[in-house]
mmCIF file of C-alpha atoms and ligand atoms in Angstrom:
data_model
loop_
_atom_site.group_PDB
_atom_site.id
_atom_site.type_symbol
_atom_site.label_atom_id
_atom_site.label_comp_id
_atom_site.label_asym_id
_atom_site.label_seq_id
_atom_site.Cartn_x
_atom_site.Cartn_y
_atom_site.Cartn_z
ATOM 1 C CA UNK T 217 19.270 5.722 5.003
ATOM 2 C CA UNK T 218 20.426 2.346 3.735
ATOM 3 C CA UNK T 219 22.171 -0.547 5.573
ATOM 4 C CA UNK T 220 23.438 -3.890 4.542
ATOM 5 C CA UNK T 221 25.513 -5.484 1.822
ATOM 6 C CA UNK T 222 24.606 -3.166 -1.023
ATOM 7 C CA UNK T 223 22.787 -3.704 -4.256
ATOM 8 C CA UNK T 224 22.974 -6.686 -6.562
ATOM 9 C CA UNK T 225 22.934 -6.325 -10.295
ATOM 10 C CA UNK T 226 19.399 -5.273 -11.111
ATOM 11 C CA UNK T 227 18.440 -8.450 -13.030
ATOM 12 C CA UNK T 228 19.186 -10.704 -9.976
ATOM 13 C CA UNK T 229 16.070 -9.358 -8.240
ATOM 14 C CA UNK T 230 13.546 -10.919 -10.706
ATOM 15 C CA UNK T 231 11.160 -12.511 -10.375
ATOM 16 C CA UNK T 232 10.414 -10.164 -7.568
ATOM 17 C CA UNK T 233 7.774 -10.399 -4.816
ATOM 18 C CA UNK T 234 6.741 -7.230 -3.151
ATOM 19 C CA UNK T 235 4.761 -7.378 0.121
ATOM 20 C CA UNK T 236 3.178 -4.111 1.242
ATOM 21 C CA UNK T 237 1.587 -3.087 4.558
ATOM 22 C CA UNK T 238 -0.230 -0.079 5.992
ATOM 23 C CA UNK T 239 2.918 2.081 5.996
ATOM 24 C CA UNK T 240 2.738 2.491 2.285
ATOM 25 C CA UNK T 241 -0.647 4.105 2.495
ATOM 26 C CA UNK T 242 0.081 6.354 5.504
ATOM 27 C CA UNK T 243 1.189 9.276 3.371
ATOM 28 C CA UNK T 244 -2.094 8.868 1.390
ATOM 29 C CA UNK T 245 -3.950 9.701 4.549
ATOM 30 C CA UNK T 246 -4.800 6.229 5.877
ATOM 31 C CA UNK T 247 -3.821 5.253 9.395
ATOM 32 C CA UNK T 248 -1.494 2.357 10.071
ATOM 33 C CA UNK T 249 -2.315 -0.137 12.884
ATOM 34 C CA UNK T 250 0.651 -0.107 15.334
ATOM 35 C CA UNK T 251 2.206 3.319 15.107
ATOM 36 C CA UNK T 252 1.587 5.743 18.072
ATOM 37 C CA UNK T 253 -1.311 7.252 16.174
ATOM 38 C CA UNK T 254 -2.431 3.845 14.814
ATOM 39 C CA UNK T 255 -5.821 2.180 14.677
ATOM 40 C CA UNK T 256 -5.101 -0.298 17.521
ATOM 41 C CA UNK T 257 -4.481 2.708 19.844
ATOM 42 C CA UNK T 258 -8.120 3.676 19.459
ATOM 43 C CA UNK T 259 -9.816 0.291 18.997
ATOM 44 C CA UNK T 260 -9.288 -3.058 20.684
ATOM 45 C CA UNK T 261 -8.446 -5.532 17.927
ATOM 46 C CA UNK T 262 -10.246 -8.252 19.832
ATOM 47 C CA UNK T 263 -13.443 -6.232 19.533
ATOM 48 C CA UNK T 264 -13.245 -5.175 15.830
ATOM 49 C CA UNK T 265 -10.924 -7.594 14.020
ATOM 50 C CA UNK T 266 -11.924 -11.041 15.160
ATOM 51 C CA UNK T 267 -14.904 -13.348 14.313
ATOM 52 C CA UNK T 268 -15.607 -13.502 18.016
ATOM 53 C CA UNK T 269 -15.848 -9.639 18.226
ATOM 54 C CA UNK T 270 -18.273 -9.655 15.293
ATOM 55 C CA UNK T 271 -20.467 -12.326 16.928
ATOM 56 C CA UNK T 272 -20.551 -10.410 20.173
ATOM 57 C CA UNK T 273 -21.283 -6.946 18.762
ATOM 58 C CA UNK T 274 -21.863 -6.817 14.932
ATOM 59 C CA UNK T 275 -23.022 -3.201 15.107
ATOM 60 C CA UNK T 276 -19.653 -2.042 16.553
ATOM 61 C CA UNK T 277 -17.678 -3.915 13.952
ATOM 62 C CA UNK T 278 -19.809 -2.618 11.065
ATOM 63 C CA UNK T 279 -19.486 0.939 12.381
ATOM 64 C CA UNK T 280 -15.744 0.517 12.527
ATOM 65 C CA UNK T 281 -15.527 -0.741 8.917
ATOM 66 C CA UNK T 282 -18.268 1.655 7.617
ATOM 67 C CA UNK T 283 -16.146 4.593 8.874
ATOM 68 C CA UNK T 284 -12.988 3.289 7.314
ATOM 69 C CA UNK T 285 -14.793 2.574 4.045
ATOM 70 C CA UNK T 286 -16.122 6.065 3.943
ATOM 71 C CA UNK T 287 -12.574 7.456 4.743
ATOM 72 C CA UNK T 288 -11.145 5.374 1.885
ATOM 73 C CA UNK T 289 -13.699 6.789 -0.488
ATOM 74 C CA UNK T 290 -13.048 10.393 0.605
ATOM 75 C CA UNK T 291 -11.856 12.560 -2.353
ATOM 76 C CA UNK T 292 -8.866 13.544 -0.372
ATOM 77 C CA UNK T 293 -7.473 9.984 -0.315
ATOM 78 C CA UNK T 294 -5.302 9.072 -3.306
ATOM 79 C CA UNK T 295 -2.341 6.864 -4.067
ATOM 80 C CA UNK T 296 1.048 8.321 -3.361
ATOM 81 C CA UNK T 297 4.442 8.051 -5.209
ATOM 82 C CA UNK T 298 5.222 4.729 -3.629
ATOM 83 C CA UNK T 299 2.081 3.039 -5.028
ATOM 84 C CA UNK T 300 2.765 4.590 -8.442
ATOM 85 C CA UNK T 301 6.436 3.482 -8.503
ATOM 86 C CA UNK T 302 5.380 -0.191 -7.828
ATOM 87 C CA UNK T 303 2.806 0.088 -10.677
ATOM 88 C CA UNK T 304 5.438 1.454 -12.989
ATOM 89 C CA UNK T 305 7.763 -1.379 -12.122
ATOM 90 C CA UNK T 306 5.042 -3.933 -12.838
ATOM 91 C CA UNK T 307 4.397 -2.349 -16.208
ATOM 92 C CA UNK T 308 8.085 -2.211 -17.035
ATOM 93 C CA UNK T 309 8.648 -5.986 -16.095
ATOM 94 C CA UNK T 310 5.399 -7.731 -17.126
ATOM 95 C CA UNK T 311 4.976 -11.101 -15.247
ATOM 96 C CA UNK T 312 8.049 -10.451 -13.217
ATOM 97 C CA UNK T 313 6.640 -8.513 -10.255
ATOM 98 C CA UNK T 314 4.127 -10.241 -7.901
ATOM 99 C CA UNK T 315 2.429 -7.655 -5.672
ATOM 100 C CA UNK T 316 1.074 -9.087 -2.409
ATOM 101 C CA UNK T 317 -0.589 -6.651 -0.033
ATOM 102 C CA UNK T 318 -1.868 -6.972 3.538
ATOM 103 C CA UNK T 319 -3.890 -3.668 2.940
ATOM 104 C CA UNK T 320 -7.516 -3.756 2.448
ATOM 105 C CA UNK T 321 -7.518 -0.363 0.602
ATOM 106 C CA UNK T 322 -7.530 -0.100 -3.145
ATOM 107 C CA UNK T 323 -4.638 2.368 -3.613
ATOM 108 C CA UNK T 324 -2.392 -0.031 -5.575
ATOM 109 C CA UNK T 325 -5.200 -0.554 -8.046
ATOM 110 C CA UNK T 326 -5.888 3.231 -8.317
ATOM 111 C CA UNK T 327 -2.194 3.773 -8.903
ATOM 112 C CA UNK T 328 -2.379 1.422 -11.887
ATOM 113 C CA UNK T 329 -1.267 -1.994 -10.546
ATOM 114 C CA UNK T 330 -3.174 -4.519 -12.690
ATOM 115 C CA UNK T 331 -2.774 -7.489 -10.432
ATOM 116 C CA UNK T 332 -2.838 -7.180 -6.633
ATOM 117 C CA UNK T 333 -3.041 -10.111 -4.279
ATOM 118 C CA UNK T 334 -5.032 -8.936 -1.221
ATOM 119 C CA UNK T 335 -4.159 -11.501 1.416
ATOM 120 C CA UNK T 336 -6.183 -9.762 4.095
ATOM 121 C CA UNK T 337 -9.166 -9.132 1.899
ATOM 122 C CA UNK T 338 -10.632 -5.917 0.560
ATOM 123 C CA UNK T 339 -12.603 -3.084 2.291
ATOM 124 C CA UNK T 340 -14.639 -2.330 -0.806
ATOM 125 C CA UNK T 341 -16.092 -5.868 -0.860
ATOM 126 C CA UNK T 342 -18.736 -7.521 1.183
ATOM 127 C CA UNK T 343 -19.299 -11.223 1.928
ATOM 128 C CA UNK T 344 -22.519 -12.935 2.679
ATOM 129 C CA UNK T 345 -22.360 -15.172 5.733
ATOM 130 C CA UNK T 346 -25.355 -17.182 4.496
ATOM 131 C CA UNK T 347 -23.992 -18.191 1.080
ATOM 132 C CA UNK T 348 -20.348 -17.048 0.877
ATOM 133 C CA UNK T 349 -20.888 -14.727 -2.122
ATOM 134 C CA UNK T 350 -18.522 -11.730 -2.260
ATOM 135 C CA UNK T 351 -19.428 -8.494 -4.072
ATOM 136 C CA UNK T 352 -18.018 -5.062 -4.667
ATOM 137 C CA UNK T 353 -19.543 -2.722 -2.067
ATOM 138 C CA UNK T 354 -19.032 0.973 -1.571
ATOM 139 C CA UNK T 355 -21.869 1.471 0.870
ATOM 140 C CA UNK T 356 -22.283 1.062 4.604
ATOM 141 C CA UNK T 357 -23.086 -2.488 5.685
ATOM 142 C CA UNK T 358 -25.683 -3.251 8.313
ATOM 143 C CA UNK T 359 -28.830 -5.092 9.292
ATOM 144 C CA UNK T 360 -30.566 -3.855 6.153
ATOM 145 C CA UNK T 361 -27.897 -5.087 3.704
ATOM 146 C CA UNK T 362 -29.247 -7.703 1.236
ATOM 147 C CA UNK T 363 -27.087 -10.298 -0.488
ATOM 148 C CA UNK T 364 -27.351 -9.829 -4.206
ATOM 149 C CA UNK T 365 -26.931 -13.547 -4.740
ATOM 150 C CA UNK T 366 -29.201 -15.357 -2.146
ATOM 151 C CA UNK T 367 -31.293 -12.398 -0.901
ATOM 152 C CA UNK T 368 -30.402 -13.011 2.720
ATOM 153 C CA UNK T 369 -30.866 -9.755 4.805
ATOM 154 C CA UNK T 370 -28.488 -8.615 7.532
ATOM 155 C CA UNK T 371 -25.909 -11.363 6.888
ATOM 156 C CA UNK T 372 -23.213 -9.280 5.132
ATOM 157 C CA UNK T 373 -19.732 -8.727 6.600
ATOM 158 C CA UNK T 374 -16.733 -6.809 5.349
ATOM 159 C CA UNK T 375 -14.750 -9.178 3.014
ATOM 160 C CA UNK T 376 -11.620 -8.833 5.116
ATOM 161 C CA UNK T 377 -9.516 -11.380 7.036
ATOM 162 C CA UNK T 378 -9.671 -11.155 10.845
ATOM 163 C CA UNK T 379 -7.324 -12.642 13.355
ATOM 164 C CA UNK T 380 -8.004 -16.419 13.506
ATOM 165 C CA UNK T 381 -9.118 -16.554 9.828
ATOM 166 C CA UNK T 382 -7.061 -17.915 7.042
ATOM 167 C CA UNK T 383 -5.449 -15.283 4.700
ATOM 168 C CA UNK T 384 -6.296 -15.368 1.015
ATOM 169 C CA UNK T 385 -4.240 -16.872 -1.848
ATOM 170 C CA UNK T 386 -1.735 -18.521 0.382
ATOM 171 C CA UNK T 387 -0.824 -21.276 -2.021
ATOM 172 C CA UNK T 388 -0.209 -18.689 -4.800
ATOM 173 C CA UNK T 389 1.813 -16.462 -2.414
ATOM 174 C CA UNK T 390 4.008 -19.257 -1.177
ATOM 175 C CA UNK T 391 4.467 -20.483 -4.750
ATOM 176 C CA UNK T 392 5.646 -16.988 -5.934
ATOM 177 C CA UNK T 393 8.007 -16.617 -2.857
ATOM 178 C CA UNK T 394 9.532 -20.043 -3.560
ATOM 179 C CA UNK T 395 10.301 -19.054 -7.150
ATOM 180 C CA UNK T 396 11.436 -15.508 -6.451
ATOM 181 C CA UNK T 397 14.987 -14.043 -6.614
ATOM 182 C CA UNK T 398 14.003 -10.868 -4.857
ATOM 183 C CA UNK T 399 11.725 -10.082 -2.007
ATOM 184 C CA UNK T 400 10.861 -6.652 -0.660
ATOM 185 C CA UNK T 401 8.665 -5.797 2.292
ATOM 186 C CA UNK T 402 7.373 -2.229 2.223
ATOM 187 C CA UNK T 403 5.642 -0.430 5.129
ATOM 188 C CA UNK T 404 4.877 -3.386 7.312
ATOM 189 C CA UNK T 405 5.847 -3.895 10.989
ATOM 190 C CA UNK T 406 6.158 -7.653 10.491
ATOM 191 C CA UNK T 407 4.046 -8.299 13.491
ATOM 192 C CA UNK T 408 1.282 -10.346 11.853
ATOM 193 C CA UNK T 409 1.681 -13.879 10.485
ATOM 194 C CA UNK T 410 1.798 -15.613 8.149
ATOM 195 C CA UNK T 411 2.763 -12.489 6.232
ATOM 196 C CA UNK T 412 5.679 -11.696 8.602
ATOM 197 C CA UNK T 413 7.091 -15.196 7.826
ATOM 198 C CA UNK T 414 7.326 -14.770 4.078
ATOM 199 C CA UNK T 415 10.765 -13.224 4.254
ATOM 200 C CA UNK T 416 11.993 -16.444 5.870
ATOM 201 C CA UNK T 417 10.670 -18.434 3.004
ATOM 202 C CA UNK T 418 12.293 -15.970 0.542
ATOM 203 C CA UNK T 419 15.654 -16.420 2.313
ATOM 204 C CA UNK T 420 15.236 -20.197 2.149
ATOM 205 C CA UNK T 421 14.625 -19.845 -1.655
ATOM 206 C CA UNK T 422 17.905 -17.944 -1.967
ATOM 207 C CA UNK T 423 16.365 -14.621 -2.793
ATOM 208 C CA UNK T 424 17.783 -11.220 -2.128
ATOM 209 C CA UNK T 425 15.673 -9.480 0.569
ATOM 210 C CA UNK T 426 15.077 -5.837 1.527
ATOM 211 C CA UNK T 427 12.959 -4.098 4.033
ATOM 212 C CA UNK T 428 11.737 -0.575 3.030
ATOM 213 C CA UNK T 429 10.200 1.163 6.096
ATOM 214 C CA UNK T 430 10.038 4.387 7.943
ATOM 215 C CA UNK T 431 12.377 2.804 10.536
ATOM 216 C CA UNK T 432 13.927 -0.526 11.189
ATOM 217 C CA UNK T 433 11.464 -3.233 12.405
ATOM 218 C CA UNK T 434 12.016 -6.015 14.872
ATOM 219 C CA UNK T 435 12.426 -8.289 11.824
ATOM 220 C CA UNK T 436 15.337 -6.319 10.389
ATOM 221 C CA UNK T 437 17.778 -9.139 11.051
ATOM 222 C CA UNK T 438 15.882 -11.339 8.731
ATOM 223 C CA UNK T 439 16.504 -9.077 5.729
ATOM 224 C CA UNK T 440 19.645 -8.764 3.770
ATOM 225 C CA UNK T 441 19.243 -5.057 3.381
ATOM 226 C CA UNK T 442 17.237 -2.154 4.876
ATOM 227 C CA UNK T 443 16.310 1.168 3.383
ATOM 228 C CA UNK T 444 14.628 3.649 5.733
ATOM 229 C CA UNK T 445 12.429 6.751 5.219
ATOM 230 C CA UNK T 446 8.946 7.770 4.156
ATOM 231 C CA UNK T 447 7.690 5.285 1.454
ATOM 232 C CA UNK T 448 6.762 8.063 -0.952
ATOM 233 C CA UNK T 449 10.588 8.860 -1.045
ATOM 234 C CA UNK T 450 12.391 5.525 -0.581
ATOM 235 C CA UNK T 451 10.199 3.393 -2.792
ATOM 236 C CA UNK T 452 10.454 5.532 -6.010
ATOM 237 C CA UNK T 453 14.286 5.774 -5.658
ATOM 238 C CA UNK T 454 14.541 2.056 -4.932
ATOM 239 C CA UNK T 455 12.412 1.247 -8.025
ATOM 240 C CA UNK T 456 14.353 3.694 -10.201
ATOM 241 C CA UNK T 457 17.497 1.503 -10.123
ATOM 242 C CA UNK T 458 15.443 -1.154 -12.001
ATOM 243 C CA UNK T 459 14.035 1.266 -14.481
ATOM 244 C CA UNK T 460 17.286 3.027 -15.469
ATOM 245 C CA UNK T 461 18.999 2.059 -18.635
HETATM 246 C C1 BJW B 791 5.827 3.659 7.278
HETATM 247 C C2 BJW B 791 5.263 4.854 7.064
HETATM 248 C C3 BJW B 791 5.705 5.596 5.890
HETATM 249 C C4 BJW B 791 4.548 4.137 8.910
HETATM 250 N N1 BJW B 791 6.461 5.026 5.100
HETATM 251 N N2 BJW B 791 6.645 3.102 6.368
HETATM 252 C C5 BJW B 791 2.421 -17.718 13.840
HETATM 253 C C6 BJW B 791 2.193 -18.237 12.541
HETATM 254 C C7 BJW B 791 0.943 -18.110 11.988
HETATM 255 C C8 BJW B 791 -0.098 -17.375 12.578
HETATM 256 C C9 BJW B 791 0.167 -16.861 13.898
HETATM 257 C C10 BJW B 791 1.403 -16.959 14.508
HETATM 258 N N3 BJW B 791 1.382 -16.398 15.656
HETATM 259 C C11 BJW B 791 0.159 -15.795 15.875
HETATM 260 C C12 BJW B 791 -0.669 -16.063 14.734
HETATM 261 C C13 BJW B 791 -2.035 -15.661 14.562
HETATM 262 C C14 BJW B 791 -2.253 -14.249 13.999
HETATM 263 C C15 BJW B 791 -1.089 -13.324 14.323
HETATM 264 O O1 BJW B 791 -0.211 -13.052 13.489
HETATM 265 N N4 BJW B 791 -1.047 -12.634 15.480
HETATM 266 C C16 BJW B 791 0.021 -11.772 15.753
HETATM 267 C C17 BJW B 791 -0.587 -10.498 16.423
HETATM 268 C C18 BJW B 791 1.011 -12.511 16.618
HETATM 269 N N5 BJW B 791 -2.512 -14.288 12.624
HETATM 270 C C19 BJW B 791 -3.685 -14.675 12.094
HETATM 271 O O2 BJW B 791 -4.623 -14.819 12.866
HETATM 272 C C20 BJW B 791 -3.802 -14.673 10.615
HETATM 273 N N6 BJW B 791 -4.478 -15.920 10.275
HETATM 274 C C21 BJW B 791 -3.795 -17.115 10.531
HETATM 275 O O3 BJW B 791 -2.739 -17.137 11.063
HETATM 276 O O4 BJW B 791 -4.533 -18.153 10.047
HETATM 277 C C22 BJW B 791 -3.969 -19.455 10.386
HETATM 278 C C23 BJW B 791 -3.355 -20.033 9.206
HETATM 279 C C24 BJW B 791 -2.374 -19.403 8.559
HETATM 280 C C25 BJW B 791 -1.662 -20.004 7.517
HETATM 281 C C26 BJW B 791 -2.057 -21.275 7.090
HETATM 282 C C27 BJW B 791 -3.126 -21.852 7.726
HETATM 283 C C28 BJW B 791 -3.690 -21.319 8.862
HETATM 284 C C29 BJW B 791 -4.823 -13.587 10.068
HETATM 285 C C30 BJW B 791 -4.241 -12.290 10.317
HETATM 286 C C31 BJW B 791 -5.259 -11.210 9.852
HETATM 287 C C32 BJW B 791 -4.833 -9.794 10.108
HETATM 288 N N7 BJW B 791 -5.858 -8.888 9.898
HETATM 289 C C33 BJW B 791 -5.605 -7.384 9.934
HETATM 290 C C34 BJW B 791 -7.004 -6.662 9.819
HETATM 291 C C35 BJW B 791 -7.406 -6.769 8.332
HETATM 292 C C36 BJW B 791 -8.706 -6.035 8.064
HETATM 293 C C37 BJW B 791 -8.528 -4.542 8.443
HETATM 294 O O5 BJW B 791 -7.756 -3.788 7.751
HETATM 295 O O6 BJW B 791 -9.132 -4.157 9.407
HETATM 296 O O7 BJW B 791 -4.698 -7.039 8.938
HETATM 297 S S1 BJW B 791 -4.792 -6.900 11.472
HETATM 298 C C38 BJW B 791 -3.853 -5.737 10.693
HETATM 299 O O8 BJW B 791 -2.386 -6.015 10.731
HETATM 300 C C39 BJW B 791 -4.179 -5.753 9.180
HETATM 301 C C40 BJW B 791 -2.846 -5.607 8.543
HETATM 302 O O9 BJW B 791 -2.915 -6.019 7.274
HETATM 303 C C41 BJW B 791 -1.925 -6.377 9.476
HETATM 304 C C42 BJW B 791 -0.446 -5.965 9.358
HETATM 305 O O10 BJW B 791 -0.254 -4.711 9.737
HETATM 306 P P1 BJW B 791 0.843 -3.809 8.985
HETATM 307 O O11 BJW B 791 0.439 -3.610 7.600
HETATM 308 O O12 BJW B 791 2.233 -4.424 9.170
HETATM 309 O O13 BJW B 791 0.770 -2.435 9.714
HETATM 310 P P2 BJW B 791 1.462 -1.870 11.039
HETATM 311 O O14 BJW B 791 0.688 -0.737 11.518
HETATM 312 O O15 BJW B 791 1.683 -2.984 11.978
HETATM 313 O O16 BJW B 791 2.892 -1.401 10.549
HETATM 314 C C43 BJW B 791 3.000 -0.361 9.705
HETATM 315 C C44 BJW B 791 4.581 -0.034 9.431
HETATM 316 O O17 BJW B 791 4.652 1.011 8.523
HETATM 317 C C45 BJW B 791 5.305 0.331 10.786
HETATM 318 O O18 BJW B 791 6.546 -0.438 10.706
HETATM 319 C C46 BJW B 791 5.675 1.848 10.431
HETATM 320 O O19 BJW B 791 6.907 2.205 11.003
HETATM 321 C C47 BJW B 791 5.713 1.903 9.043
HETATM 322 N N8 BJW B 791 5.369 3.203 8.415
HETATM 323 N N9 BJW B 791 4.510 5.312 8.149
HETATM 324 C C48 BJW B 791 6.968 3.866 5.320
HETATM 325 N N10 BJW B 791 5.256 6.921 5.690
#
């Protein structure tokens, strides 16, 4: 289903900024946060996704992220057609498509996207609270984890952005949005700031904007256009218009 003023000539969308959220990875087998079967229905975000929650009960938070890291590394988890379509678009328009994701999974990279800006960090990285060093990590984190840089024991945390922490690459992201002519939000509920406010900046920059989601979000009115359905279906057909001819 599509709503809104219809499509502009395909060149008018570039440079394009694509912002993705948990919905793009749902059909790959990863849970979203706020859907009826979402992560926040089973865990209190105050307990597992804030620095205060980590300070209160690091074991609980490590167990939450260790389980999600193991799920992500499960052989059944793989990128879907939406991740692949975005990678194809990036390859077809080198330098013209900035991919910003709120997701901490690595499915965009596995689909072939060369450059992915992870504004909420990465599940497969750890960060040392003693020295700040960040490293690739596919193992469980806990009291025995040793920082490869400074040797501190039991000071590692998931290298993700919790509520109250500052998202990554914000200067680059705002710069790209200021320069863009097209902005697409894919599979995100638009509930979490500052990511949810990027569409406003894109509109201010004069960009054409579109929301691609399973269903209209509360932020629908901010977008020029809405395309609704499963990401694995609507994203490839939306991308196809730019690849044709
Ligand atoms: C499908 C589908 C299918 C399903 N196909 N679609 C105003 C301004 C600035 C900040 C704030 C503000 N008001 C409040 C704040 C603070 C706070 C915030 O936003 N709170 C809100 C709850 C109100 N924000 C912060 O604290 C942020 N930091 C910050 O603001 O720092 C201050 C600062 C900012 C700027 C400059 C200087 C200072 C940090 C936010 C960190 C968020 N962290 C998490 C956890 C990361 C680690 C982890 O994964 O565990 O990030 S929370 C969680 O939500 C995760 C996600 O990235 C994020 C967004 O969720 P997302 O991706 O939208 O998922 P869902 O589940 O909400 O939606 C999925 C959508 O997909 C749904 O619409 C479905 O319908 C759809 N869908 N199946 C297509 N098959």
